[in-house]
CSV table of N, CA and C in Angstrom, one decimal:
chain,number,residue,atom,x,y,z
A,120,MET,N,93.3,136.4,83.3
A,120,MET,CA,93.2,137.8,83.7
A,120,MET,C,94.3,138.0,84.8
A,121,THR,N,95.2,139.0,84.7
A,121,THR,CA,96.2,139.3,85.7
A,121,THR,C,95.6,140.1,86.8
A,122,GLU,N,95.9,139.8,88.0
A,122,GLU,CA,95.6,140.8,89.1
A,122,GLU,C,96.3,142.1,88.9
A,123,PRO,N,95.4,143.2,89.2
A,123,PRO,CA,96.1,144.4,89.2
A,123,PRO,C,97.2,144.8,90.2
A,124,ILE,N,98.0,145.6,89.9
A,124,ILE,CA,99.0,145.9,90.9
A,124,ILE,C,98.8,147.5,91.3
A,125,PHE,N,98.3,147.5,92.6
A,125,PHE,CA,97.8,148.8,93.2
A,125,PHE,C,99.2,149.5,93.7
A,126,THR,N,99.2,150.8,93.4
A,126,THR,CA,100.4,151.6,94.1
A,126,THR,C,100.0,152.1,95.4
A,127,PRO,N,101.0,152.7,96.0
A,127,PRO,CA,100.7,153.3,97.4
A,127,PRO,C,99.7,154.6,97.1
A,128,ALA,N,99.7,155.2,96.0
A,128,ALA,CA,98.8,156.3,95.8
A,128,ALA,C,97.3,155.9,95.7
A,129,ASP,N,97.2,154.6,95.0
A,129,ASP,CA,95.8,154.0,94.8
A,129,ASP,C,95.6,153.6,96.2
A,130,GLU,N,96.2,153.2,96.9
A,130,GLU,CA,95.7,152.7,98.4
A,130,GLU,C,95.4,153.9,99.1
A,131,HIS,N,96.0,155.0,99.0
A,131,HIS,CA,95.6,156.2,99.6
A,131,HIS,C,94.4,156.8,99.2
A,132,ALA,N,94.2,156.8,97.9
A,132,ALA,CA,92.9,157.3,97.4
A,132,ALA,C,91.8,156.4,97.9
A,133,MET,N,92.0,155.1,98.0
A,133,MET,CA,90.9,154.3,98.4
A,133,MET,C,90.5,154.4,99.8
A,134,ARG,N,91.6,154.7,100.7
A,134,ARG,CA,91.5,155.2,102.0
A,134,ARG,C,90.5,156.4,102.3
A,135,LEU,N,90.9,157.3,101.3
A,135,LEU,CA,90.0,158.7,101.4
A,135,LEU,C,88.6,158.2,101.0
A,136,ALA,N,88.4,157.2,100.0
A,136,ALA,CA,87.1,156.9,99.6
A,136,ALA,C,86.3,156.2,100.7
A,137,LEU,N,87.1,155.4,101.6
A,137,LEU,CA,86.5,154.7,102.7
A,137,LEU,C,86.1,155.8,103.8
A,138,ASP,N,86.8,156.8,103.9
A,138,ASP,CA,86.5,157.8,104.8
A,138,ASP,C,85.2,158.6,104.3
A,139,GLN,N,85.1,158.7,103.0
A,139,GLN,CA,83.8,159.3,102.5
A,139,GLN,C,82.7,158.3,102.7
A,140,ALA,N,82.9,157.0,102.6
A,140,ALA,CA,81.8,156.1,103.0
A,140,ALA,C,81.5,156.3,104.4
A,141,HIS,N,82.5,156.5,105.3
A,141,HIS,CA,82.1,156.6,106.7
A,141,HIS,C,81.2,157.8,106.9
A,142,ASN,N,81.5,159.0,106.1
A,142,ASN,CA,80.7,160.1,106.1
A,142,ASN,C,79.1,159.9,105.8
A,143,ALA,N,79.0,159.0,104.8
A,143,ALA,CA,77.7,158.7,104.4
A,143,ALA,C,77.0,157.9,105.5
A,144,TRP,N,77.7,156.9,106.1
A,144,TRP,CA,76.9,156.3,107.3
A,144,TRP,C,76.5,157.3,108.4
A,145,LEU,N,77.4,158.3,108.7
A,145,LEU,CA,77.1,159.3,109.7
A,145,LEU,C,75.9,160.1,109.4
A,146,VAL,N,75.5,160.1,108.2
A,146,VAL,CA,74.4,160.9,107.9
A,146,VAL,C,73.1,160.0,107.5
A,147,GLY,N,73.3,158.7,107.8
A,147,GLY,CA,72.3,157.7,107.5
A,147,GLY,C,72.1,157.1,106.1
A,148,GLU,N,73.1,157.4,105.2
A,148,GLU,CA,73.2,156.8,104.0
A,148,GLU,C,73.9,155.4,103.8
A,149,VAL,N,73.6,154.7,102.9
A,149,VAL,CA,74.5,153.5,102.6
A,149,VAL,C,75.8,154.0,102.4
A,150,PRO,N,76.9,153.4,103.0
A,150,PRO,CA,78.1,153.8,103.2
A,150,PRO,C,79.1,153.5,101.9
A,151,VAL,N,79.1,154.4,100.9
A,151,VAL,CA,79.7,154.4,99.7
A,151,VAL,C,80.4,155.7,99.4
A,152,GLY,N,81.7,155.5,99.2
A,152,GLY,CA,82.5,156.7,98.9
A,152,GLY,C,83.2,156.6,97.7
A,153,ALA,N,83.6,157.8,97.2
A,153,ALA,CA,84.4,158.0,95.9
A,153,ALA,C,85.2,159.2,96.1
A,154,VAL,N,86.4,158.8,95.3
A,154,VAL,CA,87.6,159.9,95.1
A,154,VAL,C,87.9,159.9,93.7
A,155,ILE,N,88.1,161.3,93.2
A,155,ILE,CA,88.6,161.3,91.9
A,155,ILE,C,90.0,162.0,91.9
A,156,THR,N,90.9,161.3,91.3
A,156,THR,CA,92.3,161.9,91.1
A,156,THR,C,92.6,162.2,89.7
A,157,ARG,N,93.7,163.1,89.5
A,157,ARG,CA,94.2,163.3,88.2
A,157,ARG,C,95.7,163.6,88.3
A,158,GLY,N,96.5,162.7,87.7
A,158,GLY,CA,97.9,162.8,87.9
A,158,GLY,C,98.4,162.7,89.3
A,159,GLY,N,97.5,161.9,90.0
A,159,GLY,CA,97.8,161.5,91.5
A,159,GLY,C,97.5,162.6,92.5
A,160,GLN,N,96.7,163.6,92.0
A,160,GLN,CA,96.2,164.7,92.8
A,160,GLN,C,94.8,164.5,93.1
A,161,VAL,N,94.3,164.6,94.3
A,161,VAL,CA,92.7,164.5,94.6
A,161,VAL,C,92.1,165.6,94.0
A,162,ILE,N,91.2,165.4,93.1
A,162,ILE,CA,90.4,166.7,92.6
A,162,ILE,C,89.0,166.8,93.1
A,163,ALA,N,88.4,165.5,93.5
A,163,ALA,CA,86.9,165.6,94.1
A,163,ALA,C,86.7,164.4,94.9
A,164,THR,N,85.8,164.5,95.9
A,164,THR,CA,85.4,163.4,96.6
A,164,THR,C,83.8,163.5,96.8
A,165,GLY,N,83.1,162.4,97.1
A,165,GLY,CA,81.8,162.3,97.2
A,165,GLY,C,81.4,161.0,98.0
A,166,TYR,N,80.2,161.2,98.6
A,166,TYR,CA,79.6,160.0,99.2
A,166,TYR,C,78.2,159.9,99.0
A,167,ASN,N,77.6,158.7,99.2
A,167,ASN,CA,76.1,158.6,98.9
A,167,ASN,C,75.4,159.8,99.5
A,168,ARG,N,74.3,160.4,98.9
A,168,ARG,CA,73.4,161.3,99.4
A,168,ARG,C,72.0,161.3,98.9
A,169,PRO,N,71.6,160.0,98.2
A,169,PRO,CA,70.2,160.1,97.7
A,169,PRO,C,69.2,160.3,98.8
A,170,ILE,N,69.3,159.9,99.8
A,170,ILE,CA,68.2,160.1,100.9
A,170,ILE,C,68.2,161.5,101.5
A,171,THR,N,69.5,161.9,101.9
A,171,THR,CA,69.4,163.4,102.4
A,171,THR,C,69.1,164.4,101.5
A,172,THR,N,69.6,164.2,100.1
A,172,THR,CA,69.1,165.1,99.1
A,172,THR,C,68.0,165.1,98.4
A,173,HIS,N,67.2,163.9,98.7
A,173,HIS,CA,66.0,163.7,97.8
A,173,HIS,C,66.2,163.5,96.5
A,174,ASP,N,67.5,163.1,96.0
A,174,ASP,CA,67.9,162.7,94.7
A,174,ASP,C,68.3,161.5,94.5
A,175,PRO,N,67.7,160.7,93.6
A,175,PRO,CA,68.1,159.3,93.4
A,175,PRO,C,69.4,159.3,92.5
A,176,THR,N,69.8,160.2,92.0
A,176,THR,CA,71.0,160.2,91.2
A,176,THR,C,72.3,160.5,92.0
A,177,ALA,N,72.1,160.9,93.3
A,177,ALA,CA,73.2,161.5,94.2
A,177,ALA,C,74.0,160.1,94.7
A,178,HIS,N,74.5,159.2,93.9
A,178,HIS,CA,75.3,158.4,94.3
A,178,HIS,C,76.9,158.9,94.5
A,179,ALA,N,77.5,158.1,95.3
A,179,ALA,CA,78.9,158.9,95.6
A,179,ALA,C,79.7,159.2,94.3
A,180,GLU,N,79.6,158.3,93.3
A,180,GLU,CA,80.3,158.5,92.0
A,180,GLU,C,79.6,160.0,91.3
A,181,ILE,N,78.5,160.0,91.3
A,181,ILE,CA,77.9,161.2,90.6
A,181,ILE,C,78.2,162.5,91.3
A,182,VAL,N,78.1,162.3,92.7
A,182,VAL,CA,78.3,163.6,93.6
A,182,VAL,C,79.8,164.0,93.3
A,183,ALA,N,80.7,163.1,93.2
A,183,ALA,CA,82.3,163.3,93.1
A,183,ALA,C,82.4,163.9,91.5
A,184,LEU,N,81.6,163.2,90.7
A,184,LEU,CA,81.8,163.5,89.2
A,184,LEU,C,81.4,164.9,88.8
A,185,ARG,N,80.3,165.4,89.6
A,185,ARG,CA,79.8,166.6,89.4
A,185,ARG,C,80.8,167.8,90.0
A,186,HIS,N,81.5,167.4,91.0
A,186,HIS,CA,82.4,168.4,91.7
A,186,HIS,C,83.6,168.6,90.8
A,187,ALA,N,84.2,167.4,90.3
A,187,ALA,CA,85.3,167.4,89.4
A,187,ALA,C,85.1,168.0,88.1
A,188,ALA,N,83.9,167.9,87.5
A,188,ALA,CA,83.6,168.4,86.3
A,188,ALA,C,83.5,170.0,86.5
A,189,THR,N,82.8,170.5,87.4
A,189,THR,CA,82.7,171.9,87.9
A,189,THR,C,84.1,172.4,87.9
A,190,LEU,N,85.0,171.7,88.9
A,190,LEU,CA,86.2,172.3,89.1
A,190,LEU,C,87.1,172.4,87.9
A,191,LEU,N,87.0,171.5,87.2
A,191,LEU,CA,87.8,171.3,85.9
A,191,LEU,C,87.3,172.1,84.7
A,192,GLU,N,86.0,172.5,84.9
A,192,GLU,CA,85.4,173.3,83.9
A,192,GLU,C,85.3,172.4,82.6
A,193,ASN,N,84.8,171.1,82.7
A,193,ASN,CA,84.8,170.3,81.6
A,193,ASN,C,84.0,169.0,81.9
A,194,TYR,N,83.1,168.6,81.0
A,194,TYR,CA,82.2,167.5,81.3
A,194,TYR,C,83.2,166.2,80.9
A,195,ARG,N,84.1,166.4,80.1
A,195,ARG,CA,85.0,165.3,79.9
A,195,ARG,C,86.2,165.2,80.8
A,196,LEU,N,86.5,164.2,81.3
A,196,LEU,CA,87.6,163.9,82.4
A,196,LEU,C,88.5,162.7,82.0
A,197,PRO,N,89.1,162.9,80.8
A,197,PRO,CA,89.8,161.7,80.2
A,197,PRO,C,91.1,161.4,81.0
A,198,GLU,N,91.5,162.3,81.7
A,198,GLU,CA,92.8,162.0,82.4
A,198,GLU,C,92.5,161.6,83.9
A,199,CYS,N,91.2,161.5,84.3
A,199,CYS,CA,90.9,161.3,85.7
A,199,CYS,C,90.8,159.7,86.1
A,200,GLU,N,91.1,159.4,87.1
A,200,GLU,CA,90.6,158.1,87.7
A,200,GLU,C,89.7,158.2,88.9
A,201,ILE,N,88.9,157.2,89.2
A,201,ILE,CA,87.9,157.2,90.3
A,201,ILE,C,88.2,156.0,91.2
A,202,PHE,N,88.1,156.1,92.4
A,202,PHE,CA,88.4,155.2,93.5
A,202,PHE,C,86.9,155.1,94.2
A,203,ILE,N,86.4,153.8,94.1
A,203,ILE,CA,85.0,153.8,94.7
A,203,ILE,C,84.9,152.5,95.6
A,204,THR,N,84.3,152.7,96.7
A,204,THR,CA,84.3,151.6,97.7
A,204,THR,C,83.4,150.4,97.3
A,205,LEU,N,82.6,150.6,96.4
A,205,LEU,CA,81.5,149.6,95.7
A,205,LEU,C,81.5,149.7,94.3
A,206,GLU,N,81.5,148.5,93.8
A,206,GLU,CA,81.2,148.4,92.4
A,206,GLU,C,80.1,149.3,91.8
A,207,PRO,N,80.3,149.9,90.5
A,207,PRO,CA,79.3,151.1,90.0
A,207,PRO,C,78.0,150.2,89.7
A,208,CYS,N,76.9,151.0,89.8
A,208,CYS,CA,75.7,150.7,89.2
A,208,CYS,C,75.6,151.0,87.6
A,209,ALA,N,74.6,150.8,87.0
A,209,ALA,CA,74.5,151.1,85.6
A,209,ALA,C,74.5,152.5,85.4
A,210,MET,N,73.7,153.2,86.2
A,210,MET,CA,73.7,154.9,86.2
A,210,MET,C,75.1,155.3,86.2
A,211,CYS,N,75.8,154.9,87.3
A,211,CYS,CA,77.2,155.6,87.5
A,211,CYS,C,78.1,155.0,86.5
A,212,ALA,N,78.2,153.8,86.0
A,212,ALA,CA,79.0,153.2,85.1
A,212,ALA,C,78.8,154.1,83.8
A,213,MET,N,77.6,154.3,83.3
A,213,MET,CA,77.5,155.0,82.2
A,213,MET,C,78.0,156.5,82.2
A,214,ALA,N,77.7,157.2,83.4
A,214,ALA,CA,78.2,158.5,83.7
A,214,ALA,C,79.6,158.6,83.6
A,215,LEU,N,80.3,157.7,84.2
A,215,LEU,CA,81.8,157.6,84.0
A,215,LEU,C,82.4,157.2,82.7
A,216,MET,N,81.7,156.5,81.9
A,216,MET,CA,82.1,156.3,80.5
A,216,MET,C,82.0,157.5,79.7
A,217,HIS,N,80.7,158.3,79.9
A,217,HIS,CA,80.4,159.4,79.2
A,217,HIS,C,81.5,160.5,79.5
A,218,ALA,N,81.9,160.6,80.7
A,218,ALA,CA,83.1,161.5,81.1
A,218,ALA,C,84.3,161.0,80.7
A,219,ARG,N,84.5,160.0,80.1
A,219,ARG,CA,85.8,159.4,79.5
A,219,ARG,C,86.8,159.1,80.6
A,220,PHE,N,86.4,158.7,81.6
A,220,PHE,CA,87.4,158.4,82.7
A,220,PHE,C,88.5,157.3,82.1
A,221,LYS,N,89.6,157.5,82.6
A,221,LYS,CA,90.8,156.6,82.2
A,221,LYS,C,90.8,155.4,83.0
A,222,ARG,N,90.4,155.5,84.3
A,222,ARG,CA,90.5,154.2,85.1
A,222,ARG,C,89.3,154.3,86.1
A,223,VAL,N,88.9,153.0,86.5
A,223,VAL,CA,87.8,153.0,87.4
A,223,VAL,C,88.4,151.9,88.4
A,224,VAL,N,88.6,152.1,89.7
A,224,VAL,CA,89.0,151.2,90.7
A,224,VAL,C,88.2,151.1,91.7
A,225,PHE,N,87.5,149.8,92.0
A,225,PHE,CA,86.6,149.9,92.9
A,225,PHE,C,87.0,148.6,94.1
A,226,ALA,N,86.5,148.7,95.3
A,226,ALA,CA,86.6,147.9,96.4
A,226,ALA,C,85.9,146.7,96.1
A,227,ALA,N,84.7,146.6,96.8
A,227,ALA,CA,83.8,145.6,96.9
A,227,ALA,C,82.9,145.3,95.7
A,228,THR,N,82.8,144.0,95.3
A,228,THR,CA,81.7,143.8,94.3
A,228,THR,C,80.3,144.0,94.9
A,229,ASP,N,79.5,144.1,93.9
A,229,ASP,CA,78.0,144.4,94.2
A,229,ASP,C,77.2,143.3,93.4
A,230,PRO,N,77.0,142.1,94.1
A,230,PRO,CA,76.2,141.1,93.4
A,230,PRO,C,74.8,141.3,92.9
A,231,LYS,N,74.2,142.4,93.4
A,231,LYS,CA,72.8,142.7,93.0
A,231,LYS,C,72.7,143.8,92.0
A,232,THR,N,73.6,144.7,92.0
A,232,THR,CA,73.4,145.8,91.0
A,232,THR,C,74.7,146.4,90.3
A,233,GLY,N,75.9,145.5,90.5
A,233,GLY,CA,77.2,145.9,90.0
A,233,GLY,C,77.2,145.5,88.6
A,234,VAL,N,77.7,146.6,87.7
A,234,VAL,CA,77.8,146.4,86.3
A,234,VAL,C,79.1,146.4,85.7
A,235,ALA,N,80.2,146.2,86.6
A,235,ALA,CA,81.5,146.1,86.1
A,235,ALA,C,82.1,144.6,86.4
A,236,GLY,N,81.3,143.8,86.1
A,236,GLY,CA,81.5,142.3,86.2
A,236,GLY,C,80.6,141.3,87.0
A,237,SER,N,79.9,142.0,87.9
A,237,SER,CA,79.1,141.1,88.8
A,237,SER,C,77.8,140.7,88.3
A,238,VAL,N,77.0,141.7,87.9
A,238,VAL,CA,75.7,141.3,87.3
A,238,VAL,C,75.9,141.1,85.7
A,239,THR,N,76.7,142.2,85.3
A,239,THR,CA,76.9,142.3,83.8
A,239,THR,C,78.2,143.3,83.8
A,240,ASP,N,78.8,143.5,82.7
A,240,ASP,CA,79.9,144.3,82.5
A,240,ASP,C,79.7,145.2,81.4
A,241,LEU,N,79.1,146.3,81.7
A,241,LEU,CA,78.9,147.5,80.7
A,241,LEU,C,80.2,148.0,80.3
A,242,PHE,N,81.2,148.0,81.0
A,242,PHE,CA,82.5,148.5,80.6
A,242,PHE,C,83.3,147.7,79.5
A,243,ALA,N,82.7,146.6,79.4
A,243,ALA,CA,83.3,145.5,78.4
A,243,ALA,C,82.5,145.4,76.9
A,244,LEU,N,81.5,146.4,77.0
A,244,LEU,CA,80.7,146.2,75.8
A,244,LEU,C,81.5,146.8,74.5
A,245,PRO,N,81.7,146.0,73.5
A,245,PRO,CA,82.5,146.5,72.4
A,245,PRO,C,81.7,147.5,71.6
A,246,GLN,N,80.3,147.5,71.7
A,246,GLN,CA,79.6,148.6,70.9
A,246,GLN,C,79.8,149.9,71.4
A,247,LEU,N,80.2,150.0,72.5
A,247,LEU,CA,80.3,151.4,73.0
A,247,LEU,C,81.7,152.0,72.6
A,248,ASN,N,81.7,153.5,72.3
A,248,ASN,CA,82.8,154.1,71.7
A,248,ASN,C,83.9,154.4,72.7
A,249,HIS,N,83.7,154.4,74.0
A,249,HIS,CA,84.7,154.6,75.0
A,249,HIS,C,85.0,153.5,76.0
A,250,HIS,N,86.0,153.1,76.1
A,250,HIS,CA,86.4,151.8,77.1
A,250,HIS,C,87.3,152.2,78.3
A,251,THR,N,86.9,152.2,79.4
A,251,THR,CA,87.5,152.6,80.6
A,251,THR,C,88.3,151.4,81.2
A,252,ARG,N,89.3,151.4,81.8
A,252,ARG,CA,90.1,150.5,82.4
A,252,ARG,C,89.5,150.1,83.9
A,253,ILE,N,89.2,149.0,84.1
A,253,ILE,CA,88.5,148.7,85.4
A,253,ILE,C,89.5,147.7,86.1
A,254,GLU,N,89.7,148.2,87.4
A,254,GLU,CA,90.4,147.4,88.3
A,254,GLU,C,89.7,147.1,89.7
A,255,ARG,N,89.5,145.9,90.0
A,255,ARG,CA,88.7,145.7,91.3
A,255,ARG,C,89.4,145.1,92.3
A,256,GLY,N,88.9,145.2,93.5
A,256,GLY,CA,89.4,144.4,94.7
A,256,GLY,C,90.4,145.3,95.6
A,257,LEU,N,90.7,146.4,95.5
A,257,LEU,CA,91.5,147.3,96.2
A,257,LEU,C,90.8,147.6,97.5
A,258,MET,N,91.4,147.0,98.7
A,258,MET,CA,90.6,147.1,100.0
A,258,MET,C,89.3,146.6,100.0
A,259,ALA,N,89.0,145.5,99.3
A,259,ALA,CA,87.7,145.1,99.3
A,259,ALA,C,87.2,144.6,100.6
A,260,ASP,N,88.0,143.9,101.4
A,260,ASP,CA,87.5,143.4,102.7
A,260,ASP,C,87.1,144.5,103.6
A,261,ALA,N,87.7,145.6,103.6
A,261,ALA,CA,87.4,146.7,104.6
A,261,ALA,C,85.9,147.3,104.1
A,262,SER,N,86.0,147.6,102.7
A,262,SER,CA,84.6,148.2,102.1
A,262,SER,C,83.5,147.2,102.5
A,263,ALA,N,83.6,145.9,102.3
A,263,ALA,CA,82.6,144.9,102.4
A,263,ALA,C,82.2,144.8,103.8
A,264,LYS,N,83.2,144.9,104.8
A,264,LYS,CA,83.0,144.9,106.3
A,264,LYS,C,82.2,146.2,106.7
A,265,LEU,N,82.5,147.3,106.1
A,265,LEU,CA,81.8,148.4,106.5
A,265,LEU,C,80.3,148.4,106.0
A,266,LEU,N,80.0,147.8,104.8
A,266,LEU,CA,78.7,147.5,104.3
A,266,LEU,C,77.9,146.7,105.2
A,267,ARG,N,78.5,145.4,105.5
A,267,ARG,CA,77.9,144.5,106.4
A,267,ARG,C,77.5,145.0,107.7
A,268,GLU,N,78.5,145.9,108.4
A,268,GLU,CA,78.2,146.4,109.6
A,268,GLU,C,77.0,147.3,109.6
A,269,PHE,N,76.9,148.2,108.4
A,269,PHE,CA,75.9,149.2,108.3
A,269,PHE,C,74.6,148.5,108.2
A,270,PHE,N,74.4,147.6,107.4
A,270,PHE,CA,73.2,146.7,107.2
A,270,PHE,C,72.8,145.9,108.3
A,271,ALA,N,73.8,145.4,109.0
A,271,ALA,CA,73.5,144.7,110.4
A,271,ALA,C,72.9,145.7,111.4
A,272,GLU,N,73.5,146.8,111.4
A,272,GLU,CA,72.9,147.8,112.4
A,272,GLU,C,71.6,148.3,111.9
A,273,ARG,N,71.3,148.5,110.6
A,273,ARG,CA,70.0,148.9,110.2
A,273,ARG,C,69.0,147.7,110.6
A,274,ARG,N,69.4,146.4,110.2
A,274,ARG,CA,68.4,145.4,110.6
A,274,ARG,C,68.1,145.3,112.2
A,275,GLU,N,69.0,145.5,112.8
A,275,GLU,CA,68.8,145.4,114.3
A,275,GLU,C,67.9,146.5,114.8
A,276,ALA,N,68.1,147.8,114.3
A,276,ALA,CA,67.2,148.8,114.6
A,276,ALA,C,65.9,148.5,114.2
A,277,ALA,N,65.7,148.0,113.1
A,277,ALA,CA,64.3,147.6,112.6
A,277,ALA,C,63.6,146.5,113.5
A,278,ARG,N,64.6,145.6,113.8
A,278,ARG,CA,64.0,144.5,114.9
A,278,ARG,C,63.6,145.2,116.1
A,279,ALA,N,64.5,146.2,116.7
A,279,ALA,CA,64.0,146.8,117.8
A,279,ALA,C,62.8,147.7,117.7
A,280,ARG,N,62.6,148.4,116.6
A,280,ARG,CA,61.3,149.1,116.3
A,280,ARG,C,60.1,148.1,116.3
A,281,ARG,N,60.2,146.9,115.8
A,281,ARG,CA,59.2,146.0,115.7
A,281,ARG,C,58.8,145.5,117.1
A,282,ALA,N,59.8,145.1,118.0
A,282,ALA,CA,59.7,144.7,119.2
A,282,ALA,C,59.0,145.7,120.1
A,283,GLU,N,59.4,146.8,119.9
A,283,GLU,CA,58.6,147.9,120.7
A,283,GLU,C,57.0,147.9,120.5
A,284,ARG,N,56.7,147.7,119.1
A,284,ARG,CA,55.3,147.7,118.8
A,284,ARG,C,54.6,146.5,119.2
A,285,GLN,N,55.4,145.4,119.4
A,285,GLN,CA,54.8,144.1,119.5
A,285,GLN,C,53.8,144.1,120.7
A,286,GLY,N,52.6,143.4,120.6
A,286,GLY,CA,51.8,143.3,121.7
A,286,GLY,C,51.1,144.5,122.0
A,287,LEU,N,51.2,145.6,121.3
A,287,LEU,CA,50.4,146.8,121.5
A,287,LEU,C,49.2,146.7,120.6
A,288,ILE,N,48.2,146.9,121.2
A,288,ILE,CA,46.7,147.0,120.4
A,288,ILE,C,46.5,148.5,120.1
A,289,PRO,N,46.4,148.7,118.8
A,289,PRO,CA,46.0,150.2,118.5
A,289,PRO,C,44.7,150.5,119.2
A,290,THR,N,44.6,151.5,119.7
A,290,THR,CA,43.3,152.0,120.3
A,290,THR,C,43.1,153.4,119.7
A,291,GLY,N,41.9,153.7,119.8
A,291,GLY,CA,41.4,155.2,119.4
A,291,GLY,C,40.7,155.6,120.5
A,292,GLU,N,40.3,156.9,120.5
A,292,GLU,CA,39.7,157.6,121.5
A,292,GLU,C,38.2,157.6,121.1
A,293,ALA,N,37.3,157.0,121.9
A,293,ALA,CA,35.8,157.1,121.7
A,293,ALA,C,35.3,158.4,122.2
A,294,THR,N,34.6,159.2,121.4
A,294,THR,CA,34.2,160.5,121.9
A,294,THR,C,32.8,160.5,121.9
A,295,HIS,N,32.2,159.6,121.2
A,295,HIS,CA,30.8,159.5,121.1
A,295,HIS,C,30.2,158.0,120.7
A,296,LEU,N,29.2,157.4,121.6
A,296,LEU,CA,28.6,156.2,121.2
A,296,LEU,C,27.3,156.3,120.6
A,297,ASP,N,27.1,155.7,119.3
A,297,ASP,CA,25.7,155.8,118.7
A,297,ASP,C,24.7,155.1,119.4
A,298,ASP,N,23.5,155.5,119.4
A,298,ASP,CA,22.4,154.8,120.1
A,298,ASP,C,21.7,154.0,119.1
A,299,THR,N,22.2,153.4,118.1
A,299,THR,CA,21.6,152.6,117.1
A,299,THR,C,21.4,151.2,117.5
A,300,PRO,N,20.1,150.7,117.4
A,300,PRO,CA,19.8,149.3,118.0
A,300,PRO,C,20.7,148.2,117.2
């Protein structure tokens, strides 16, 4: 397998996706961002929003995909490319294939839920009628670092909350004592 050659335009798009990932972090979401381009022009952006929108489908890719489809007034986006800071999950991969994306470029791999080669490779299934070109590793270190820092901060906050509660004995307020023997 040959290593993909990324262009300056690819790098620019992934930097924008990293900016979107930072937006997700700022609102308390897992920092994943996505940018959709067509012919080198940015069409749509998105970042993770499942927690803030109470929508399990509001992954960065889906948010960007919905914006692009609305803007282009078509559910098929065959000339579009997407740049994502994290390897897509099964839901996002299938949505991108259904939309007929030309190319998917992602930064960091996801060894737990990634389906573009990590856990499995849905994009490589010969039974499917559309095949999207996958390229991985563009700015992977920056994306992986952002995710590590986010989860380290979350773990530290959880430890601090546990430490605050440690040693405290829950008490209630007695308003009446029974006179039973």
